[in-house]
Amino acid sequence: MNTTFSCVGCGKCCNDHHVPLTLPEARMWAADGGQVIVLVEAFLSNGLGLPVQQREHAERRSTLVRSADADAYVAITFAAYNVGPCRNLDEDNLCRIYERRPLVCRIYPMEINPHIPLNPVIKECPPESWEKGPELIVGGELVDRELAELIQRSRQSDRDDIQMKDAVCALLGIRTTALKGDGFTAYLPDMVEFAAIIDDLAGQTLPQWGSEWLFHVSGDDVAEQVMASGAQVAMGTPENYSFISLRVA
Ligand code: SF4
Ligand code: SF4
């Protein structure tokens, strides 16, 4: 079935959505006085934590790290920390930085992950936005070439930025990840420090960050699987992060 779409400007996608940012966008967000949340997830090289069909996409946006005796692929997302309305949303539901709004704001409601098909039911856009407007998906294919190009740019940024993000995380002391599918570890770094680290690293040849990663998991059963894979599990209460569990109750 084909999908039509036209944004009705309801502003819902600008509320309570942590908007993934490219590295330059994250630096811009900090310069504007905003808060960036760092979300981390990883899968193990033996495939633990990874749906098989997503391996190529997930590997390409990750960096290979060590955790005890295991290799792991860590994916790091810098996102605008939007609890409630985005700081750039005005009283008329218009974006104050529309001309320089982040890439992902331009892409919504489309998905970035090629393995996740667009599902209008789970999107914030109200029913009327799907009832009119130009065709978006025809025969399963995205027909808006400009939008397709933005999605490719976003995916490429994920790949291009990952080493730098890993370096920024190393210098911020971020070295605990969640297992992909089990949750995320979430950090709210000091933005002055965050910006200074990005500026210091800019243009440098990045060294190998040899530091070890730990896994924070949702329960003993997952911990057993992670340890059986040779990786190390974080013990005790998180000090500089929170754990967002994806575990189904
Ligand atoms: S930057 Fe603009 S478009 Fe993006 S979430 Fe904020 S208000 Fe919405
Ligand atoms: S939720 Fe959908 S319809 Fe509403 S402003 Fe965002 S993109 Fe437009």
PDB file of C-alpha atoms and ligand atoms in Angstrom:
ATOM      1  CA  MET A   1       0.000   0.000   0.000  1.00  0.00           C
ATOM      2  CA  ASN A   2       1.271   3.491  -0.834  1.00  0.00           C
ATOM      3  CA  THR A   3       1.726   6.137   1.862  1.00  0.00           C
ATOM      4  CA  THR A   4       0.969   9.832   1.520  1.00  0.00           C
ATOM      5  CA  PHE A   5       2.173  12.373   4.033  1.00  0.00           C
ATOM      6  CA  SER A   6       1.976  16.085   4.712  1.00  0.00           C
ATOM      7  CA  CYS A   7       3.238  17.632   7.955  1.00  0.00           C
ATOM      8  CA  VAL A   8       0.415  19.490   9.694  1.00  0.00           C
ATOM      9  CA  GLY A   9       2.763  21.360  12.032  1.00  0.00           C
ATOM     10  CA  CYS A  10       1.353  19.905  15.255  1.00  0.00           C
ATOM     11  CA  GLY A  11       4.778  20.058  16.929  1.00  0.00           C
ATOM     12  CA  LYS A  12       4.436  16.656  18.602  1.00  0.00           C
ATOM     13  CA  CYS A  13       7.741  15.398  17.217  1.00  0.00           C
ATOM     14  CA  CYS A  14       9.405  18.407  18.882  1.00  0.00           C
ATOM     15  CA  ASN A  15       8.234  17.284  22.342  1.00  0.00           C
ATOM     16  CA  ASP A  16       9.851  14.589  24.474  1.00  0.00           C
ATOM     17  CA  HIS A  17      12.045  13.360  21.619  1.00  0.00           C
ATOM     18  CA  HIS A  18      15.780  13.125  22.090  1.00  0.00           C
ATOM     19  CA  VAL A  19      16.817  14.181  18.573  1.00  0.00           C
ATOM     20  CA  PRO A  20      19.958  12.378  17.320  1.00  0.00           C
ATOM     21  CA  LEU A  21      22.597  14.889  16.234  1.00  0.00           C
ATOM     22  CA  THR A  22      25.609  14.737  13.974  1.00  0.00           C
ATOM     23  CA  LEU A  23      28.857  15.773  15.632  1.00  0.00           C
ATOM     24  CA  PRO A  24      28.760  19.362  14.241  1.00  0.00           C
ATOM     25  CA  GLU A  25      25.097  19.600  15.261  1.00  0.00           C
ATOM     26  CA  ALA A  26      25.941  18.441  18.784  1.00  0.00           C
ATOM     27  CA  ARG A  27      28.662  21.096  18.966  1.00  0.00           C
ATOM     28  CA  MET A  28      26.143  23.672  17.719  1.00  0.00           C
ATOM     29  CA  TRP A  29      23.586  22.498  20.284  1.00  0.00           C
ATOM     30  CA  ALA A  30      26.154  23.063  23.042  1.00  0.00           C
ATOM     31  CA  ALA A  31      27.070  26.497  21.661  1.00  0.00           C
ATOM     32  CA  ASP A  32      23.385  27.457  21.718  1.00  0.00           C
ATOM     33  CA  GLY A  33      23.153  26.543  25.418  1.00  0.00           C
ATOM     34  CA  GLY A  34      21.372  23.218  24.944  1.00  0.00           C
ATOM     35  CA  GLN A  35      22.013  19.915  26.700  1.00  0.00           C
ATOM     36  CA  VAL A  36      23.206  16.828  24.808  1.00  0.00           C
ATOM     37  CA  ILE A  37      22.394  13.340  26.051  1.00  0.00           C
ATOM     38  CA  VAL A  38      24.864  10.577  25.182  1.00  0.00           C
ATOM     39  CA  LEU A  39      23.199   7.195  24.557  1.00  0.00           C
ATOM     40  CA  VAL A  40      25.366   4.079  24.308  1.00  0.00           C
ATOM     41  CA  GLU A  41      24.597   0.517  23.236  1.00  0.00           C
ATOM     42  CA  ALA A  42      26.790  -2.317  22.005  1.00  0.00           C
ATOM     43  CA  PHE A  43      26.694  -5.848  20.718  1.00  0.00           C
ATOM     44  CA  LEU A  44      29.318  -8.534  21.071  1.00  0.00           C
ATOM     45  CA  SER A  45      31.337  -9.871  18.166  1.00  0.00           C
ATOM     46  CA  ASN A  46      29.758 -13.298  18.706  1.00  0.00           C
ATOM     47  CA  GLY A  47      26.423 -11.653  17.809  1.00  0.00           C
ATOM     48  CA  LEU A  48      24.992 -11.372  21.330  1.00  0.00           C
ATOM     49  CA  GLY A  49      22.659  -8.380  21.296  1.00  0.00           C
ATOM     50  CA  LEU A  50      22.283  -8.201  17.556  1.00  0.00           C
ATOM     51  CA  PRO A  51      19.457  -9.298  15.252  1.00  0.00           C
ATOM     52  CA  VAL A  52      21.254 -11.124  12.406  1.00  0.00           C
ATOM     53  CA  GLN A  53      19.810  -9.056   9.566  1.00  0.00           C
ATOM     54  CA  GLN A  54      21.052  -5.806  11.111  1.00  0.00           C
ATOM     55  CA  ARG A  55      24.716  -6.744  11.421  1.00  0.00           C
ATOM     56  CA  GLU A  56      26.098  -4.738   8.503  1.00  0.00           C
ATOM     57  CA  HIS A  57      24.225  -1.535   9.375  1.00  0.00           C
ATOM     58  CA  ALA A  58      25.005  -1.849  13.094  1.00  0.00           C
ATOM     59  CA  GLU A  59      28.704  -2.595  12.531  1.00  0.00           C
ATOM     60  CA  ARG A  60      29.205   0.321  10.193  1.00  0.00           C
ATOM     61  CA  ARG A  61      27.941   2.850  12.736  1.00  0.00           C
ATOM     62  CA  SER A  62      29.938   1.314  15.610  1.00  0.00           C
ATOM     63  CA  THR A  63      33.494   1.177  16.801  1.00  0.00           C
ATOM     64  CA  LEU A  64      35.289  -2.022  17.737  1.00  0.00           C
ATOM     65  CA  VAL A  65      36.295  -2.052  21.425  1.00  0.00           C
ATOM     66  CA  ARG A  66      37.432  -4.496  24.081  1.00  0.00           C
ATOM     67  CA  SER A  67      35.520  -5.661  27.130  1.00  0.00           C
ATOM     68  CA  ALA A  68      37.631  -8.110  29.160  1.00  0.00           C
ATOM     69  CA  ASP A  69      38.168 -11.093  26.807  1.00  0.00           C
ATOM     70  CA  ALA A  70      35.582 -10.060  24.230  1.00  0.00           C
ATOM     71  CA  ASP A  71      35.364  -7.772  21.215  1.00  0.00           C
ATOM     72  CA  ALA A  72      32.325  -5.539  21.124  1.00  0.00           C
ATOM     73  CA  TYR A  73      30.854  -2.997  18.722  1.00  0.00           C
ATOM     74  CA  VAL A  74      29.793   0.178  20.481  1.00  0.00           C
ATOM     75  CA  ALA A  75      27.345   2.648  18.919  1.00  0.00           C
ATOM     76  CA  ILE A  76      27.235   6.131  20.431  1.00  0.00           C
ATOM     77  CA  THR A  77      24.434   8.612  19.851  1.00  0.00           C
ATOM     78  CA  PHE A  78      24.696  12.286  20.723  1.00  0.00           C
ATOM     79  CA  ALA A  79      21.139  13.615  20.935  1.00  0.00           C
ATOM     80  CA  ALA A  80      19.374  16.827  21.857  1.00  0.00           C
ATOM     81  CA  TYR A  81      18.043  16.261  25.387  1.00  0.00           C
ATOM     82  CA  ASN A  82      14.398  17.141  24.864  1.00  0.00           C
ATOM     83  CA  VAL A  83      12.287  16.566  27.950  1.00  0.00           C
ATOM     84  CA  GLY A  84       9.023  18.347  27.214  1.00  0.00           C
ATOM     85  CA  PRO A  85       9.143  20.834  24.343  1.00  0.00           C
ATOM     86  CA  CYS A  86      12.400  21.324  22.477  1.00  0.00           C
ATOM     87  CA  ARG A  87      14.173  24.509  23.505  1.00  0.00           C
ATOM     88  CA  ASN A  88      13.776  25.767  19.932  1.00  0.00           C
ATOM     89  CA  LEU A  89      10.008  25.280  19.706  1.00  0.00           C
ATOM     90  CA  ASP A  90       8.102  28.555  19.937  1.00  0.00           C
ATOM     91  CA  GLU A  91       4.581  29.157  21.232  1.00  0.00           C
ATOM     92  CA  ASP A  92       3.154  28.711  17.716  1.00  0.00           C
ATOM     93  CA  ASN A  93       4.791  25.280  17.351  1.00  0.00           C
ATOM     94  CA  LEU A  94       7.339  26.694  14.941  1.00  0.00           C
ATOM     95  CA  CYS A  95      11.039  25.939  15.033  1.00  0.00           C
ATOM     96  CA  ARG A  96      13.167  28.963  15.949  1.00  0.00           C
ATOM     97  CA  ILE A  97      16.185  27.487  14.132  1.00  0.00           C
ATOM     98  CA  TYR A  98      14.249  26.138  11.162  1.00  0.00           C
ATOM     99  CA  GLU A  99      16.909  27.012   8.578  1.00  0.00           C
ATOM    100  CA  ARG A 100      19.624  25.216  10.535  1.00  0.00           C
ATOM    101  CA  ARG A 101      17.537  22.567  12.297  1.00  0.00           C
ATOM    102  CA  PRO A 102      19.202  19.159  12.723  1.00  0.00           C
ATOM    103  CA  LEU A 103      19.178  16.599   9.935  1.00  0.00           C
ATOM    104  CA  VAL A 104      16.924  14.219  11.845  1.00  0.00           C
ATOM    105  CA  CYS A 105      14.313  16.986  12.286  1.00  0.00           C
ATOM    106  CA  ARG A 106      14.243  17.241   8.492  1.00  0.00           C
ATOM    107  CA  ILE A 107      13.841  13.488   8.082  1.00  0.00           C
ATOM    108  CA  TYR A 108      11.044  12.779  10.582  1.00  0.00           C
ATOM    109  CA  PRO A 109       8.775  10.784  10.360  1.00  0.00           C
ATOM    110  CA  MET A 110      10.997   8.592   8.148  1.00  0.00           C
ATOM    111  CA  GLU A 111      13.301   6.052   9.798  1.00  0.00           C
ATOM    112  CA  ILE A 112      17.093   6.251   9.563  1.00  0.00           C
ATOM    113  CA  ASN A 113      17.628   2.542  10.180  1.00  0.00           C
ATOM    114  CA  PRO A 114      17.158   0.723   6.836  1.00  0.00           C
ATOM    115  CA  HIS A 115      15.846  -2.327   8.736  1.00  0.00           C
ATOM    116  CA  ILE A 116      12.949  -0.430  10.294  1.00  0.00           C
ATOM    117  CA  PRO A 117      10.089   0.224   7.858  1.00  0.00           C
ATOM    118  CA  LEU A 118       7.993   3.343   8.297  1.00  0.00           C
ATOM    119  CA  ASN A 119       4.994   2.549  10.489  1.00  0.00           C
ATOM    120  CA  PRO A 120       2.593   5.508  10.709  1.00  0.00           C
ATOM    121  CA  VAL A 121       0.826   3.919  13.689  1.00  0.00           C
ATOM    122  CA  ILE A 122       3.805   4.393  15.989  1.00  0.00           C
ATOM    123  CA  LYS A 123       4.647   7.902  14.783  1.00  0.00           C
ATOM    124  CA  GLU A 124       3.588  11.116  16.528  1.00  0.00           C
ATOM    125  CA  CYS A 125       2.019  12.545  13.370  1.00  0.00           C
ATOM    126  CA  PRO A 126      -1.789  12.716  13.667  1.00  0.00           C
ATOM    127  CA  PRO A 127      -4.059  10.730  11.300  1.00  0.00           C
ATOM    128  CA  GLU A 128      -4.828  13.746   9.091  1.00  0.00           C
ATOM    129  CA  SER A 129      -1.139  14.108   8.189  1.00  0.00           C
ATOM    130  CA  TRP A 130      -1.298  10.666   6.513  1.00  0.00           C
ATOM    131  CA  GLU A 131      -4.542  11.340   4.670  1.00  0.00           C
ATOM    132  CA  LYS A 132      -3.346  13.897   2.153  1.00  0.00           C
ATOM    133  CA  GLY A 133      -0.249  15.365   0.573  1.00  0.00           C
ATOM    134  CA  PRO A 134       2.280  13.967  -1.852  1.00  0.00           C
ATOM    135  CA  GLU A 135       3.074  10.285  -2.032  1.00  0.00           C
ATOM    136  CA  LEU A 136       5.911   9.366   0.274  1.00  0.00           C
ATOM    137  CA  ILE A 137       6.187   5.592  -0.180  1.00  0.00           C
ATOM    138  CA  VAL A 138       5.174   3.894  -3.420  1.00  0.00           C
ATOM    139  CA  GLY A 139       5.528   0.134  -3.784  1.00  0.00           C
ATOM    140  CA  GLY A 140       7.616   0.038  -0.617  1.00  0.00           C
ATOM    141  CA  GLU A 141      10.076   2.628  -1.958  1.00  0.00           C
ATOM    142  CA  LEU A 142      10.648   6.147  -0.694  1.00  0.00           C
ATOM    143  CA  VAL A 143       9.915   8.415  -3.683  1.00  0.00           C
ATOM    144  CA  ASP A 144      11.047  11.766  -2.234  1.00  0.00           C
ATOM    145  CA  ARG A 145      14.631  11.961  -3.584  1.00  0.00           C
ATOM    146  CA  GLU A 146      15.559  14.917  -1.379  1.00  0.00           C
ATOM    147  CA  LEU A 147      14.452  13.047   1.720  1.00  0.00           C
ATOM    148  CA  ALA A 148      16.299   9.924   0.571  1.00  0.00           C
ATOM    149  CA  GLU A 149      19.465  11.998   0.233  1.00  0.00           C
ATOM    150  CA  LEU A 150      19.042  13.412   3.771  1.00  0.00           C
ATOM    151  CA  ILE A 151      18.665   9.875   5.132  1.00  0.00           C
ATOM    152  CA  GLN A 152      21.857   8.802   3.351  1.00  0.00           C
ATOM    153  CA  ARG A 153      23.653  11.836   4.790  1.00  0.00           C
ATOM    154  CA  SER A 154      22.482  10.938   8.273  1.00  0.00           C
ATOM    155  CA  ARG A 155      23.679   7.341   7.922  1.00  0.00           C
ATOM    156  CA  GLN A 156      27.016   8.516   6.552  1.00  0.00           C
ATOM    157  CA  SER A 157      27.440  10.931   9.479  1.00  0.00           C
ATOM    158  CA  ASP A 158      26.874   8.052  11.888  1.00  0.00           C
ATOM    159  CA  ARG A 159      29.776   6.223  10.234  1.00  0.00           C
ATOM    160  CA  ASP A 160      32.039   9.261   9.881  1.00  0.00           C
ATOM    161  CA  ASP A 161      31.536  10.493  13.458  1.00  0.00           C
ATOM    162  CA  ILE A 162      31.904   7.290  15.445  1.00  0.00           C
ATOM    163  CA  GLN A 163      35.666   7.453  16.101  1.00  0.00           C
ATOM    164  CA  MET A 164      35.408  11.042  17.237  1.00  0.00           C
ATOM    165  CA  LYS A 165      32.429  10.247  19.448  1.00  0.00           C
ATOM    166  CA  ASP A 166      34.394   7.401  21.014  1.00  0.00           C
ATOM    167  CA  ALA A 167      37.267   9.801  21.701  1.00  0.00           C
ATOM    168  CA  VAL A 168      34.902  12.362  23.238  1.00  0.00           C
ATOM    169  CA  CYS A 169      33.385   9.632  25.417  1.00  0.00           C
ATOM    170  CA  ALA A 170      36.826   8.424  26.526  1.00  0.00           C
ATOM    171  CA  LEU A 171      37.752  11.923  27.663  1.00  0.00           C
ATOM    172  CA  LEU A 172      34.394  12.327  29.435  1.00  0.00           C
ATOM    173  CA  GLY A 173      34.913   9.045  31.302  1.00  0.00           C
ATOM    174  CA  ILE A 174      32.094   7.304  29.428  1.00  0.00           C
ATOM    175  CA  ARG A 175      33.023   3.633  29.313  1.00  0.00           C
ATOM    176  CA  THR A 176      29.898   1.704  30.321  1.00  0.00           C
ATOM    177  CA  THR A 177      27.504   0.559  27.630  1.00  0.00           C
ATOM    178  CA  ALA A 178      24.235  -1.331  27.531  1.00  0.00           C
ATOM    179  CA  LEU A 179      23.711  -4.470  25.454  1.00  0.00           C
ATOM    180  CA  LYS A 180      21.876  -3.638  22.234  1.00  0.00           C
ATOM    181  CA  GLY A 181      18.215  -4.575  22.592  1.00  0.00           C
ATOM    182  CA  ASP A 182      18.498  -4.677  26.390  1.00  0.00           C
ATOM    183  CA  GLY A 183      18.697  -0.923  26.894  1.00  0.00           C
ATOM    184  CA  PHE A 184      20.903   2.141  26.715  1.00  0.00           C
ATOM    185  CA  THR A 185      23.274   3.797  29.095  1.00  0.00           C
ATOM    186  CA  ALA A 186      22.498   7.521  29.170  1.00  0.00           C
ATOM    187  CA  TYR A 187      24.888  10.294  30.161  1.00  0.00           C
ATOM    188  CA  LEU A 188      24.309  14.025  30.573  1.00  0.00           C
ATOM    189  CA  PRO A 189      27.799  15.522  30.283  1.00  0.00           C
ATOM    190  CA  ASP A 190      28.699  19.031  31.338  1.00  0.00           C
ATOM    191  CA  MET A 191      28.266  21.013  28.140  1.00  0.00           C
ATOM    192  CA  VAL A 192      31.244  23.321  28.654  1.00  0.00           C
ATOM    193  CA  GLU A 193      33.520  20.300  29.023  1.00  0.00           C
ATOM    194  CA  PHE A 194      31.785  18.526  26.124  1.00  0.00           C
ATOM    195  CA  ALA A 195      32.327  21.484  23.774  1.00  0.00           C
ATOM    196  CA  ALA A 196      35.923  21.998  24.888  1.00  0.00           C
ATOM    197  CA  ILE A 197      36.759  18.327  24.222  1.00  0.00           C
ATOM    198  CA  ILE A 198      35.261  18.452  20.725  1.00  0.00           C
ATOM    199  CA  ASP A 199      37.198  21.641  19.979  1.00  0.00           C
ATOM    200  CA  ASP A 200      40.450  20.160  21.313  1.00  0.00           C
ATOM    201  CA  LEU A 201      40.056  16.992  19.243  1.00  0.00           C
ATOM    202  CA  ALA A 202      39.074  18.767  16.027  1.00  0.00           C
ATOM    203  CA  GLY A 203      41.616  18.236  13.290  1.00  0.00           C
ATOM    204  CA  GLN A 204      43.711  15.848  15.391  1.00  0.00           C
ATOM    205  CA  THR A 205      44.691  12.384  14.296  1.00  0.00           C
ATOM    206  CA  LEU A 206      42.746  10.398  16.835  1.00  0.00           C
ATOM    207  CA  PRO A 207      44.742   7.954  18.925  1.00  0.00           C
ATOM    208  CA  GLN A 208      43.472   4.463  19.643  1.00  0.00           C
ATOM    209  CA  TRP A 209      41.429   4.608  22.836  1.00  0.00           C
ATOM    210  CA  GLY A 210      42.470   1.353  24.435  1.00  0.00           C
ATOM    211  CA  SER A 211      40.350   1.663  27.557  1.00  0.00           C
ATOM    212  CA  GLU A 212      38.033  -1.185  28.397  1.00  0.00           C
ATOM    213  CA  TRP A 213      34.262  -1.041  28.248  1.00  0.00           C
ATOM    214  CA  LEU A 214      31.823  -2.520  30.766  1.00  0.00           C
ATOM    215  CA  PHE A 215      28.259  -3.688  30.139  1.00  0.00           C
ATOM    216  CA  HIS A 216      25.342  -2.536  32.265  1.00  0.00           C
ATOM    217  CA  VAL A 217      22.512  -5.037  31.873  1.00  0.00           C
ATOM    218  CA  SER A 218      18.876  -5.331  32.927  1.00  0.00           C
ATOM    219  CA  GLY A 219      19.141  -8.523  34.957  1.00  0.00           C
ATOM    220  CA  ASP A 220      21.122 -11.574  36.029  1.00  0.00           C
ATOM    221  CA  ASP A 221      20.044 -13.618  33.024  1.00  0.00           C
ATOM    222  CA  VAL A 222      21.517 -11.083  30.596  1.00  0.00           C
ATOM    223  CA  ALA A 223      24.601 -10.676  32.785  1.00  0.00           C
ATOM    224  CA  GLU A 224      25.242 -14.414  32.523  1.00  0.00           C
ATOM    225  CA  GLN A 225      25.081 -14.286  28.731  1.00  0.00           C
ATOM    226  CA  VAL A 226      27.419 -11.274  28.565  1.00  0.00           C
ATOM    227  CA  MET A 227      29.944 -12.896  30.921  1.00  0.00           C
ATOM    228  CA  ALA A 228      29.721 -16.202  29.054  1.00  0.00           C
ATOM    229  CA  SER A 229      30.769 -14.245  25.963  1.00  0.00           C
ATOM    230  CA  GLY A 230      33.892 -13.093  27.800  1.00  0.00           C
ATOM    231  CA  ALA A 231      32.788  -9.487  28.413  1.00  0.00           C
ATOM    232  CA  GLN A 232      32.732  -7.647  31.722  1.00  0.00           C
ATOM    233  CA  VAL A 233      29.565  -6.564  33.505  1.00  0.00           C
ATOM    234  CA  ALA A 234      29.329  -3.366  35.548  1.00  0.00           C
ATOM    235  CA  MET A 235      28.603  -3.993  39.203  1.00  0.00           C
ATOM    236  CA  GLY A 236      26.959  -1.631  41.651  1.00  0.00           C
ATOM    237  CA  THR A 237      25.004   1.558  41.206  1.00  0.00           C
ATOM    238  CA  PRO A 238      25.792   3.782  38.221  1.00  0.00           C
ATOM    239  CA  GLU A 239      27.671   6.933  39.199  1.00  0.00           C
ATOM    240  CA  ASN A 240      27.685   9.093  36.096  1.00  0.00           C
ATOM    241  CA  TYR A 241      24.907   7.586  34.006  1.00  0.00           C
ATOM    242  CA  SER A 242      21.435   6.120  34.121  1.00  0.00           C
ATOM    243  CA  PHE A 243      20.276   2.885  32.553  1.00  0.00           C
ATOM    244  CA  ILE A 244      17.278   2.954  30.208  1.00  0.00           C
ATOM    245  CA  SER A 245      15.924  -0.574  30.169  1.00  0.00           C
ATOM    246  CA  LEU A 246      14.199  -2.002  27.099  1.00  0.00           C
ATOM    247  CA  ARG A 247      13.309  -5.174  28.981  1.00  0.00           C
ATOM    248  CA  VAL A 248       9.736  -6.248  28.478  1.00  0.00           C
ATOM    249  CA  ALA A 249       8.097  -6.550  31.901  1.00  0.00           C
TER     250      ALA A 249
HETATM  251  S1  SF4 B   1      15.265  21.814  16.550  1.00  0.00           S
HETATM  252 FE1  SF4 B   1      13.331  22.601  15.741  1.00  0.00          FE
HETATM  253  S2  SF4 B   1      12.505  20.960  14.440  1.00  0.00           S
HETATM  254 FE2  SF4 B   1      14.085  20.044  15.755  1.00  0.00          FE
HETATM  255  S3  SF4 B   1      12.998  19.259  17.578  1.00  0.00           S
HETATM  256 FE3  SF4 B   1      13.665  21.359  18.039  1.00  0.00          FE
HETATM  257  S4  SF4 B   1      11.933  22.684  17.499  1.00  0.00           S
HETATM  258 FE4  SF4 B   1      11.620  20.695  16.493  1.00  0.00          FE
HETATM  259  S1  SF4 B   2       4.553  15.120  14.503  1.00  0.00           S
HETATM  260 FE1  SF4 B   2       4.433  14.861  12.244  1.00  0.00          FE
HETATM  261  S2  SF4 B   2       2.772  16.238  11.615  1.00  0.00           S
HETATM  262 FE2  SF4 B   2       3.382  16.866  13.682  1.00  0.00          FE
HETATM  263  S3  SF4 B   2       4.953  18.472  13.361  1.00  0.00           S
HETATM  264 FE3  SF4 B   2       6.050  16.520  13.558  1.00  0.00          FE
HETATM  265  S4  SF4 B   2       6.302  15.804  11.428  1.00  0.00           S
HETATM  266 FE4  SF4 B   2       4.691  17.363  11.405  1.00  0.00          FE
END
